[in-house]
Coordinates of C-alpha atoms (C1' of nucleotides) in Angstrom, one line a residue:
Chain X
M64 CA 21.1 -19.7 -5.8
D65 CA 17.9 -21.3 -4.2
R66 CA 20.2 -23.2 -1.4
R67 CA 21.2 -20.0 0.3
L68 CA 17.3 -18.3 0.2
P69 CA 15.4 -19.1 3.5
R70 CA 12.6 -22.3 3.7
Y71 CA 10.0 -20.3 4.3
Q72 CA 10.9 -18.4 0.6
L73 CA 11.1 -21.6 -1.0
L74 CA 8.3 -23.5 0.3
R75 CA 6.3 -19.7 -0.4
D76 CA 7.5 -20.2 -4.1
Q77 CA 7.0 -23.7 -4.2
L78 CA 3.0 -23.1 -3.2
A79 CA 2.8 -19.7 -5.5
A80 CA 3.9 -22.1 -8.2
R81 CA 0.4 -24.4 -7.2
I82 CA -1.6 -21.8 -6.5
A83 CA -0.4 -20.3 -10.0
A84 CA -1.2 -24.0 -11.7
L85 CA -4.8 -23.7 -10.0
E86 CA -4.8 -26.0 -7.9
W87 CA -7.3 -25.1 -5.7
R88 CA -10.4 -23.7 -6.3
F89 CA -11.5 -20.6 -4.4
D90 CA -14.1 -22.3 -2.3
E91 CA -12.3 -25.2 -1.0
P92 CA -8.9 -25.0 1.5
L93 CA -5.7 -25.1 1.3
P94 CA -3.7 -27.8 3.6
T95 CA -3.8 -27.2 6.6
E96 CA -0.8 -25.2 8.4
Q97 CA -0.1 -28.9 10.1
E98 CA -0.2 -30.7 6.9
L99 CA 2.2 -28.5 4.8
A100 CA 4.7 -28.5 7.6
A101 CA 4.5 -32.5 7.6
S102 CA 4.5 -33.0 4.0
Y103 CA 7.9 -30.3 3.8
G104 CA 9.1 -31.4 6.6
L105 CA 9.2 -28.1 8.3
A106 CA 8.3 -27.2 11.7
V107 CA 4.0 -25.2 11.5
G108 CA 6.5 -21.9 12.5
T109 CA 7.9 -21.8 9.2
V110 CA 5.2 -22.6 7.2
R111 CA 3.2 -19.8 9.0
K112 CA 5.6 -17.5 8.0
A113 CA 5.5 -18.5 4.1
I114 CA 2.0 -18.2 4.3
D115 CA 2.0 -14.9 5.6
V116 CA 4.0 -13.8 2.3
L117 CA 1.9 -14.7 0.4
E118 CA -0.9 -13.4 2.1
K119 CA 0.6 -10.3 2.8
E120 CA 1.7 -10.2 -1.6
G121 CA -2.6 -10.6 -1.3
A122 CA -2.3 -14.2 -2.8
L123 CA -3.8 -15.6 0.2
S124 CA -6.2 -15.1 3.0
R125 CA -6.8 -16.9 5.9
F126 CA -10.1 -17.8 8.0
Q127 CA -9.7 -18.8 11.9
G128 CA -11.5 -22.2 12.3
R129 CA -12.4 -22.5 8.2
G130 CA -9.0 -22.5 7.1
T131 CA -6.6 -21.3 4.1
F132 CA -8.2 -19.9 0.7
I133 CA -7.1 -18.9 -2.7
R134 CA -7.8 -14.9 -2.3
R135 CA -10.8 -13.8 -4.2
A136 CA -10.2 -10.2 -5.2
N137 CA -12.7 -7.9 -5.4
F138 CA -12.2 -5.8 -7.9
D139 CA -15.8 -4.6 -8.1
R140 CA -15.1 -1.0 -6.4
S141 CA -11.4 -1.2 -6.0
L142 CA -10.6 -1.1 -10.1
L143 CA -12.9 2.3 -10.0
R144 CA -11.9 3.7 -6.7
F145 CA -10.6 7.2 -8.5
F146 CA -14.0 8.4 -8.6
R147 CA -17.0 8.9 -6.6
F148 CA -19.6 6.4 -7.7
L149 CA -22.1 8.3 -5.0
D150 CA -26.2 8.2 -6.3
A151 CA -28.4 10.3 -6.1
R152 CA -28.9 9.4 -2.3
G153 CA -25.4 9.3 -1.4
R154 CA -24.4 5.6 -1.4
R155 CA -21.6 4.0 -3.1
Q156 CA -23.2 1.9 -6.0
I157 CA -21.7 0.0 -9.0
P158 CA -22.1 1.7 -12.2
Q159 CA -24.2 0.5 -15.1
G160 CA -21.9 -1.3 -17.8
K161 CA -23.5 -0.5 -21.6
I162 CA -21.1 -2.0 -24.0
Q163 CA -21.4 0.4 -27.7
S164 CA -19.6 -1.8 -29.6
R165 CA -17.5 -5.2 -30.1
K166 CA -15.0 -5.6 -33.2
T167 CA -12.9 -8.1 -33.7
K168 CA -9.1 -7.0 -35.2
R169 CA -6.2 -6.2 -35.3
P170 CA -4.9 -4.2 -31.9
P171 CA -2.3 -1.2 -31.5
A172 CA 1.2 -2.1 -31.3
H173 CA 1.7 -1.2 -27.8
V174 CA -1.8 -3.6 -27.0
A175 CA -0.2 -6.4 -28.9
N176 CA 3.1 -5.6 -26.8
A177 CA 1.1 -5.1 -23.4
L178 CA -0.5 -8.6 -23.5
G179 CA 2.3 -10.4 -24.9
I180 CA 0.5 -11.4 -28.0
E181 CA 1.7 -11.6 -31.8
A182 CA 1.6 -8.2 -33.7
G183 CA -0.9 -8.7 -36.9
I184 CA -3.0 -11.2 -34.4
A185 CA -6.7 -10.2 -34.6
A186 CA -8.2 -9.7 -31.0
L187 CA -11.7 -8.3 -29.8
Q188 CA -12.4 -4.9 -28.4
L189 CA -15.1 -3.9 -26.3
K190 CA -16.1 0.0 -26.3
R191 CA -18.4 0.7 -22.9
L192 CA -20.3 3.3 -21.4
R193 CA -20.1 3.5 -17.4
L194 CA -22.9 5.4 -16.3
I195 CA -24.4 6.4 -12.5
D196 CA -28.5 7.2 -12.3
A197 CA -27.9 7.1 -16.5
K198 CA -25.7 10.1 -16.3
P199 CA -22.0 8.7 -18.4
L200 CA -18.9 9.5 -16.4
V201 CA -16.2 6.8 -18.1
S202 CA -16.1 5.7 -21.3
E203 CA -13.8 2.5 -21.9
E204 CA -11.9 1.0 -24.7
I205 CA -10.9 -3.1 -23.4
W206 CA -8.5 -5.3 -25.7
L207 CA -9.3 -8.8 -25.2
P208 CA -7.0 -11.8 -27.1
L209 CA -9.3 -13.8 -28.9
S210 CA -7.6 -17.7 -27.5
R211 CA -8.8 -16.8 -24.1
F212 CA -12.0 -14.5 -24.7
G213 CA -13.4 -16.4 -28.2
K214 CA -16.6 -17.2 -25.9
L215 CA -16.6 -13.2 -25.6
E216 CA -17.1 -12.9 -30.0
K217 CA -20.0 -14.7 -30.3
L218 CA -22.3 -13.4 -26.7
P219 CA -25.4 -11.5 -26.7
I220 CA -24.4 -7.4 -26.4
D221 CA -27.1 -7.6 -23.5
D222 CA -25.8 -10.5 -21.9
F223 CA -22.8 -8.5 -20.9
G224 CA -23.8 -7.1 -17.4
N225 CA -22.7 -3.9 -15.5
L226 CA -19.3 -6.4 -14.5
L227 CA -16.9 -7.5 -16.5
Y228 CA -14.4 -9.5 -14.3
P229 CA -17.1 -12.2 -13.3
L230 CA -17.9 -12.5 -16.6
Y231 CA -14.5 -13.4 -17.8
E232 CA -14.3 -16.2 -14.9
S233 CA -17.8 -17.1 -15.7
L234 CA -18.0 -17.4 -19.2
C235 CA -14.0 -17.7 -20.6
G236 CA -12.7 -19.0 -16.7
Q237 CA -10.3 -15.9 -16.7
V238 CA -9.3 -14.8 -13.0
V239 CA -7.8 -11.5 -12.9
A240 CA -5.7 -11.3 -9.9
R241 CA -3.9 -8.1 -9.9
A242 CA -3.4 -5.1 -12.3
S243 CA -1.7 -1.7 -12.4
E244 CA -2.7 1.3 -13.6
R245 CA -1.7 4.3 -14.7
L246 CA -3.2 7.5 -14.2
T247 CA -2.7 11.0 -16.3
I248 CA -4.4 13.6 -17.1
D249 CA -5.7 14.4 -21.0
L250 CA -7.6 17.6 -22.8
A251 CA -10.4 16.8 -23.6
N252 CA -11.7 15.9 -27.4
D253 CA -14.6 16.1 -29.3
S254 CA -15.4 13.0 -29.0
D255 CA -15.0 12.9 -24.4
I256 CA -17.3 15.5 -25.1
E257 CA -20.2 14.4 -26.5
T258 CA -19.6 11.1 -25.1
L259 CA -19.1 12.2 -21.3
K260 CA -21.5 15.0 -21.9
L261 CA -18.7 18.0 -20.2
Q262 CA -20.1 21.2 -19.7
D263 CA -16.7 22.9 -20.6
A264 CA -13.7 21.9 -22.9
G265 CA -11.5 20.8 -20.1
S266 CA -9.7 17.6 -19.5
V267 CA -10.5 14.1 -18.6
V268 CA -8.7 12.1 -16.2
V269 CA -7.2 9.1 -18.3
I270 CA -6.3 5.8 -16.9
E271 CA -4.5 3.1 -18.3
R272 CA -4.9 -0.5 -17.2
I273 CA -3.2 -4.1 -17.4
A274 CA -4.8 -7.0 -15.6
Y275 CA -2.9 -9.8 -14.9
G276 CA -4.4 -13.9 -14.2
L277 CA -3.6 -15.9 -11.4
D278 CA -0.6 -17.5 -13.5
G279 CA 0.9 -13.9 -13.9
S280 CA 0.3 -13.4 -17.6
A281 CA -1.6 -10.7 -19.1
L282 CA -5.5 -11.2 -19.7
E283 CA -6.9 -7.2 -20.4
W284 CA -5.8 -4.3 -22.0
R285 CA -7.9 -0.7 -21.1
I286 CA -8.1 2.6 -21.2
S287 CA -10.9 4.7 -19.8
R288 CA -11.4 7.9 -19.8
G289 CA -13.4 10.1 -17.1
N290 CA -15.3 12.7 -15.9
P291 CA -12.7 15.0 -13.9
G292 CA -15.7 16.3 -11.5
H293 CA -16.2 13.1 -10.1
F294 CA -13.2 12.3 -9.6
S295 CA -11.0 11.3 -5.7
Y296 CA -8.1 9.9 -5.1
T297 CA -7.3 9.4 -0.8
V298 CA -3.6 8.1 -0.1
D299 CA -2.2 7.6 3.4
I300 CA 1.8 7.9 2.9
R301 CA 4.6 7.7 5.1
Chain S
M887 CA -11.1 -1.5 25.7
D888 CA -8.1 -3.4 26.1
R889 CA -9.9 -6.6 27.2
R890 CA -8.1 -9.7 26.2
L891 CA -5.9 -8.1 23.0
P892 CA -2.8 -10.5 22.4
R893 CA 0.5 -9.4 24.2
Y894 CA 2.4 -8.6 21.1
Q895 CA -0.7 -5.5 20.5
L896 CA 0.1 -4.6 24.0
L897 CA 3.4 -4.1 23.7
R898 CA 3.4 -2.2 20.4
D899 CA 0.8 0.1 21.8
Q900 CA 3.6 0.7 24.6
L901 CA 6.2 0.6 22.1
A902 CA 4.5 2.8 19.9
A903 CA 3.6 5.4 22.7
R904 CA 7.4 5.3 23.8
I905 CA 8.0 6.3 19.9
A906 CA 5.7 9.1 20.0
A907 CA 7.5 10.3 23.4
L908 CA 10.5 10.7 21.3
E909 CA 12.1 8.3 23.8
W910 CA 14.7 7.6 21.0
R911 CA 16.3 9.7 18.6
F912 CA 17.4 8.1 14.8
D913 CA 20.7 7.7 15.0
E914 CA 20.2 5.1 18.5
P915 CA 18.8 1.9 18.0
L916 CA 16.3 0.9 20.7
P917 CA 16.7 -2.0 23.0
T918 CA 18.0 -5.0 22.0
E919 CA 15.4 -7.9 21.1
Q920 CA 16.6 -10.0 24.0
E921 CA 16.1 -7.0 26.5
L922 CA 12.4 -5.7 25.0
A923 CA 11.9 -9.4 25.8
A924 CA 13.3 -9.2 29.4
S925 CA 12.0 -6.4 30.6
Y926 CA 8.7 -6.9 29.4
G927 CA 8.7 -10.9 30.9
L928 CA 7.9 -11.8 27.2
A929 CA 9.3 -14.3 24.9
V930 CA 11.4 -13.3 22.3
G931 CA 9.5 -14.2 19.4
T932 CA 6.2 -11.8 21.1
V933 CA 8.9 -9.4 21.3
R934 CA 9.7 -9.5 16.6
K935 CA 5.7 -10.1 16.0
A936 CA 4.9 -6.5 17.8
I937 CA 8.5 -4.8 16.4
D938 CA 6.8 -7.0 13.1
V939 CA 3.7 -4.8 13.0
L940 CA 5.7 -0.9 13.9
E941 CA 8.0 -2.2 11.2
K942 CA 4.9 -2.7 8.1
E943 CA 3.1 0.8 10.3
G944 CA 6.4 2.6 9.3
A945 CA 7.9 3.1 12.3
L946 CA 9.9 1.2 12.8
S947 CA 13.2 0.1 10.8
R948 CA 15.4 -2.9 11.1
F949 CA 19.1 -3.5 10.3
Q950 CA 20.4 -7.2 11.2
G951 CA 23.7 -6.3 12.7
R952 CA 22.8 -3.4 14.0
G953 CA 19.9 -2.8 15.7
T954 CA 16.4 -1.9 15.1
F955 CA 15.6 2.1 15.1
I956 CA 13.1 5.0 14.6
R957 CA 12.3 5.2 10.8
R958 CA 13.4 8.1 8.7
A959 CA 10.3 9.5 6.8
N960 CA 11.7 10.0 3.3
F961 CA 9.2 12.5 2.0
D962 CA 12.1 14.2 -0.8
R963 CA 10.2 12.7 -3.5
S964 CA 7.3 10.6 -2.0
L965 CA 5.0 13.5 -1.7
L966 CA 5.6 14.7 -4.9
R967 CA 5.4 11.4 -6.4
F968 CA 2.0 12.3 -8.9
F969 CA 4.4 14.2 -10.7
R970 CA 7.0 13.4 -13.2
F971 CA 9.8 15.6 -12.0
L972 CA 12.5 15.0 -15.1
D973 CA 14.6 17.6 -16.1
A974 CA 16.2 18.7 -19.5
R975 CA 18.3 15.2 -19.7
G976 CA 15.0 12.9 -18.2
R977 CA 17.1 12.3 -14.9
R978 CA 14.3 12.6 -12.0
Q979 CA 15.2 15.6 -9.4
I980 CA 14.0 17.9 -6.6
P981 CA 12.4 20.6 -7.7
Q982 CA 13.4 24.2 -7.1
G983 CA 11.1 25.8 -3.8
K984 CA 10.6 29.4 -4.5
I985 CA 8.8 31.0 -1.7
Q986 CA 6.6 34.0 -2.3
S987 CA 5.1 35.1 -0.1
R988 CA 5.2 35.0 4.2
K989 CA 2.1 35.9 6.2
T990 CA 0.9 36.0 9.5
K991 CA -2.9 35.6 10.3
R992 CA -6.2 33.4 10.3
P993 CA -6.7 30.5 9.2
P994 CA -9.7 29.6 6.9
A995 CA -11.7 27.3 9.2
H996 CA -10.8 24.3 7.5
V997 CA -7.1 25.2 8.1
A998 CA -7.5 25.7 11.6
N999 CA -9.9 22.2 12.2
A1000 CA -7.7 20.0 10.0
L1001 CA -4.5 21.5 12.4
G1002 CA -6.5 20.9 15.3
I1003 CA -6.5 25.1 16.5
E1004 CA -8.4 27.1 18.0
A1005 CA -10.5 29.3 15.2
G1006 CA -9.1 33.0 15.6
I1007 CA -5.7 32.1 16.3
A1008 CA -3.4 33.1 13.9
A1009 CA -0.9 30.9 11.6
L1010 CA 1.8 30.9 9.3
Q1011 CA 0.8 30.9 5.8
L1012 CA 3.6 30.1 3.0
K1013 CA 2.7 30.8 -0.8
R1014 CA 5.5 29.0 -2.2
L1015 CA 6.5 27.9 -6.0
R1016 CA 8.5 24.5 -7.2
L1017 CA 10.0 24.9 -10.5
I1018 CA 12.0 22.2 -12.7
D1019 CA 14.7 23.9 -15.0
A1020 CA 13.0 27.2 -14.0
K1021 CA 9.9 26.4 -15.3
P1022 CA 7.3 26.4 -12.9
L1023 CA 5.2 22.6 -12.4
V1024 CA 3.0 23.2 -8.5
S1025 CA 2.0 26.5 -6.5
E1026 CA 1.7 25.6 -2.9
E1027 CA -0.1 27.3 -0.1
I1028 CA 1.3 26.0 3.6
W1029 CA -0.6 26.5 6.7
L1030 CA 1.6 26.0 9.7
P1031 CA 0.8 26.6 13.2
L1032 CA 3.0 29.3 15.0
S1033 CA 3.0 27.1 18.3
R1034 CA 5.4 24.9 16.6
F1035 CA 6.8 27.0 14.3
G1036 CA 7.3 30.4 15.1
K1037 CA 10.8 30.4 14.1
L1038 CA 9.9 30.7 10.4
E1039 CA 8.4 33.9 11.2
K1040 CA 11.9 35.3 11.2
L1041 CA 13.8 33.2 9.2
P1042 CA 15.6 35.4 6.1
I1043 CA 12.9 34.2 2.5
D1044 CA 16.4 33.1 1.1
D1045 CA 17.0 30.7 3.8
F1046 CA 14.2 28.1 3.1
G1047 CA 15.9 26.1 1.1
N1048 CA 14.2 23.8 -1.7
L1049 CA 13.1 21.1 0.8
L1050 CA 10.9 22.4 4.0
Y1051 CA 10.5 19.1 5.9
P1052 CA 14.8 19.0 6.6
L1053 CA 14.2 23.0 7.7
Y1054 CA 10.5 21.8 10.7
E1055 CA 13.1 19.3 11.9
S1056 CA 16.7 21.5 12.0
L1057 CA 14.9 24.5 13.3
C1058 CA 11.6 23.6 14.8
G1059 CA 12.2 20.1 15.6
Q1060 CA 9.1 18.7 14.5
V1061 CA 9.5 15.7 12.2
V1062 CA 7.0 14.6 9.8
A1063 CA 6.1 10.7 10.1
R1064 CA 3.5 10.8 7.8
A1065 CA 0.7 12.2 5.8
S1066 CA -2.3 11.9 4.0
E1067 CA -3.3 13.0 0.3
R1068 CA -6.4 14.0 -1.7
L1069 CA -6.3 14.3 -5.4
T1070 CA -8.9 16.2 -7.2
I1071 CA -9.5 17.8 -10.5
D1072 CA -10.6 21.9 -11.3
L1073 CA -10.5 23.9 -13.6
A1074 CA -7.6 26.6 -14.0
N1075 CA -8.8 30.1 -13.0
D1076 CA -7.0 33.3 -13.8
S1077 CA -4.2 32.2 -11.2
D1078 CA -3.1 29.5 -12.2
I1079 CA -2.7 30.4 -15.5
E1080 CA -0.3 33.0 -14.7
T1081 CA 1.3 31.4 -12.1
L1082 CA 1.7 28.2 -13.5
K1083 CA 2.3 29.5 -17.2
L1084 CA -1.0 27.1 -18.7
Q1085 CA -1.5 27.0 -22.2
D1086 CA -5.1 27.0 -22.5
A1087 CA -7.5 27.6 -20.0
G1088 CA -7.8 23.7 -18.7
S1089 CA -7.5 21.9 -15.3
V1090 CA -5.1 21.7 -12.6
V1091 CA -4.4 18.6 -10.5
V1092 CA -5.2 20.0 -6.6
I1093 CA -3.2 18.0 -3.5
E1094 CA -4.5 18.8 -0.1
R1095 CA -2.3 17.1 2.6
I1096 CA -2.1 17.0 6.2
A1097 CA 1.1 16.5 7.8
Y1098 CA 1.0 14.2 11.0
G1099 CA 4.0 14.5 13.2
L1100 CA 5.5 11.2 15.4
D1101 CA 3.2 11.6 18.0
G1102 CA 0.4 12.0 15.7
S1103 CA -0.6 15.2 15.7
A1104 CA -1.2 17.4 12.9
L1105 CA 1.5 19.6 12.0
E1106 CA 0.8 21.1 8.4
W1107 CA -2.1 21.7 6.5
R1108 CA -0.8 22.2 2.5
I1109 CA -3.0 22.8 -0.7
S1110 CA -0.9 22.3 -3.9
R1111 CA -2.0 23.2 -7.8
G1112 CA 0.2 21.5 -10.2
N1113 CA 0.2 21.3 -14.2
P1114 CA -1.5 18.4 -15.2
G1115 CA 0.7 18.1 -17.8
H1116 CA 3.0 16.7 -16.0
F1117 CA 1.1 14.9 -13.8
S1118 CA 1.6 10.5 -13.4
Y1119 CA 0.9 8.2 -11.1
T1120 CA 1.2 4.6 -11.0
V1121 CA -0.8 2.2 -9.0
D1122 CA -0.5 -1.5 -8.6
I1123 CA -3.7 -3.1 -7.2
R1124 CA -5.0 -6.7 -6.2
Chain U
dC103 C1' 35.7 -11.2 17.8
dA104 C1' 30.7 -10.0 20.5
dG105 C1' 26.1 -8.5 19.4
dT106 C1' 22.6 -7.8 16.7
dG107 C1' 18.5 -9.4 13.8
dG108 C1' 16.9 -13.4 10.6
dT109 C1' 15.3 -18.4 10.3
dC110 C1' 13.8 -22.3 12.0
dT111 C1' 12.3 -25.8 15.8
dA112 C1' 8.9 -28.4 18.6
dG113 C1' 6.1 -27.9 20.9
dA114 C1' 1.5 -25.8 24.1
dC115 C1' -2.9 -23.3 24.7
dC116 C1' -6.6 -20.1 22.8
dA117 C1' -10.5 -18.2 19.5
dC118 C1' -13.3 -19.6 16.4
dG119 C1' -16.0 -21.8 12.8
dC120 C1' -18.9 -25.1 12.0
dA121 C1' -21.6 -29.4 12.3
Chain V
dG518 C1' -16.6 -31.8 19.8
dC519 C1' -13.4 -31.1 16.6
dG520 C1' -10.6 -28.8 13.8
dT521 C1' -8.9 -24.5 11.8
dG522 C1' -6.0 -20.7 12.2
dG523 C1' -3.9 -17.1 16.0
dT524 C1' -0.9 -16.7 19.8
dC525 C1' 3.1 -17.8 22.7
dT526 C1' 6.9 -19.9 24.9
dA527 C1' 11.8 -21.1 24.8
dG528 C1' 15.1 -22.8 23.0
dA529 C1' 18.8 -23.3 19.0
dC530 C1' 21.9 -21.7 15.0
dC531 C1' 23.0 -18.3 10.7
dA532 C1' 24.2 -14.1 8.8
dC533 C1' 25.1 -9.9 9.3
dT534 C1' 27.6 -5.5 11.5
dG535 C1' 31.0 -3.2 13.8
dG536 C1' 35.0 -2.8 16.4

DNA sequence: CAGTGGTCTAGACCACGCA
DNA sequence: GCGTGGTCTAGACCACTGG
């Protein structure tokens, strides 16, 4: 099986394994292309092709003159790109995040399954409201495995801040590398209308997200229900 | 502008221009990488890089042993990927398309603008319903410039078939190469409720699309209003 | 079988970041 | 000035397609 694959693919796999093993921090460069070529016994061009693949996959970023680095995903905006988060002056901004409840309890079966934890094991549940200019836009329900995020059980609610993923990293050492989202439309229920201050009994946008770490394991399950009036999404297709 | 651009980029631009000029059909291969290298006075590796770019941009497809070809976009499913089009047996299928009206008249200003035609010039307007298992899912309003699509004015309504883009190509010689879509949510109006047979006075999914030809000019403007119950969209992000 | 694109090498020089 | 990644060359051989 391995023998048939091109060498740059084999190198890609080996580098991907070393990346998943957290061999390099975000701020330290990988070995030089020359060094990699020498240590793996390959030509530089072959090493470059392997790095090309990893760069296209989003795992690495290259900077001419500086080096090649683990890619730091910037989810600050990208994960909320389904909504127009414009403030009163029409500028894009990070919405305020307000934790509304924190509980330790058993997740529903489909959540436990998505997180890859055994049914019946407790997990951490957060409910959170996101606001722009003090107006609620999205309500979120978040589930986290206690094995990785136990420290969040005791953190004062006011210390959570507006962005969770930097907190996951600084407090729990968990880095979100990628995520998968599924978008649907649902009828607004009474809770939605009250929480999101919806005018009419219309619909809400529902986004179910699973976030994965550098090693590919599921870190977080999240469902968001948002005001459809602020929803806007653009795609180019070919 | 072309100050010291890399040669593979210059070659990419030249090839892109030749592609836009329809120099090659879908079924005939481009010149060999060797031939291109010789005729442009470049190394094969440089030519490969230029073709890599065009392939990643979706303009070309390479086939080992056969050659490099103009990419034939397959919009049959991709342009309706926002909806779950499952029939009674749970299988994916192309929805039925039913032309409901065809008129020649002046388009609204924003449509004329998007199509790049002068205000006040008439265009072709189609209204079309798309159904699965005879149940309406999406209603569409389509605008086409007469300069390119004049032949559609006289085509019998029953001859339009379920897919428009193959018709654009076979009848009018217009090939859709890419498109841009903007997705929003709107409250359902009376027309939506009647046309789409919606149960409640909820919302509809609105998709505004501009489709472009191989030469980059806008070919079609389209707005679709769909049943949100069948809406589902999945994205991977990093 | 001949011809295509795919992989790989071993160099060279260029553009950029940083000290 | 030095080291990084970026571009480019001129070959070689491999894997696949088609007649």
